[in-house]
Amino acid sequence: MKISKIMHVASVIVGLIGVVVFVRTLGVPSDGMVFGIAKFDALFCVAILFLIAIWVQIGTIHHMMLEKTGEII
């Protein structure tokens, strides 16, 4: 399996986890807890997860372009 396909799947999984945590966070009162952490911290984690997903997708696009030219197996 190509590394770009693995990176794509990893990015989708991280993005879906971020969406699940975000949706869960929306339903909690402002002083509540989400998965055992404060709401603000959960929203911060969601932002980090989204950034990770975006950067992995950018890396996937880069690897796909290198695979087309034959530079990466």
Phi, psi and omega in degrees: 000139181288149180295330180294325179290321177295318179295322179296314179297319179297319179295318179296318180296314179297319178296319178294322176297319177299319179294318180298314180295321179296314180296319178296323181292327181296330183273005184258141175301162187298333180256014185275180180244145177235119181052034176086004178233163182294155183300318179299317180294323178295318178294324176297318178296322177298316179299318179295318179297319178296319178296320177298315180298319180294315181293324177292323177295320177298318176297324178296316179299318179298314180295323178296321178294322178290324178294327178295324180273355177084015182278335178235136180283000000 
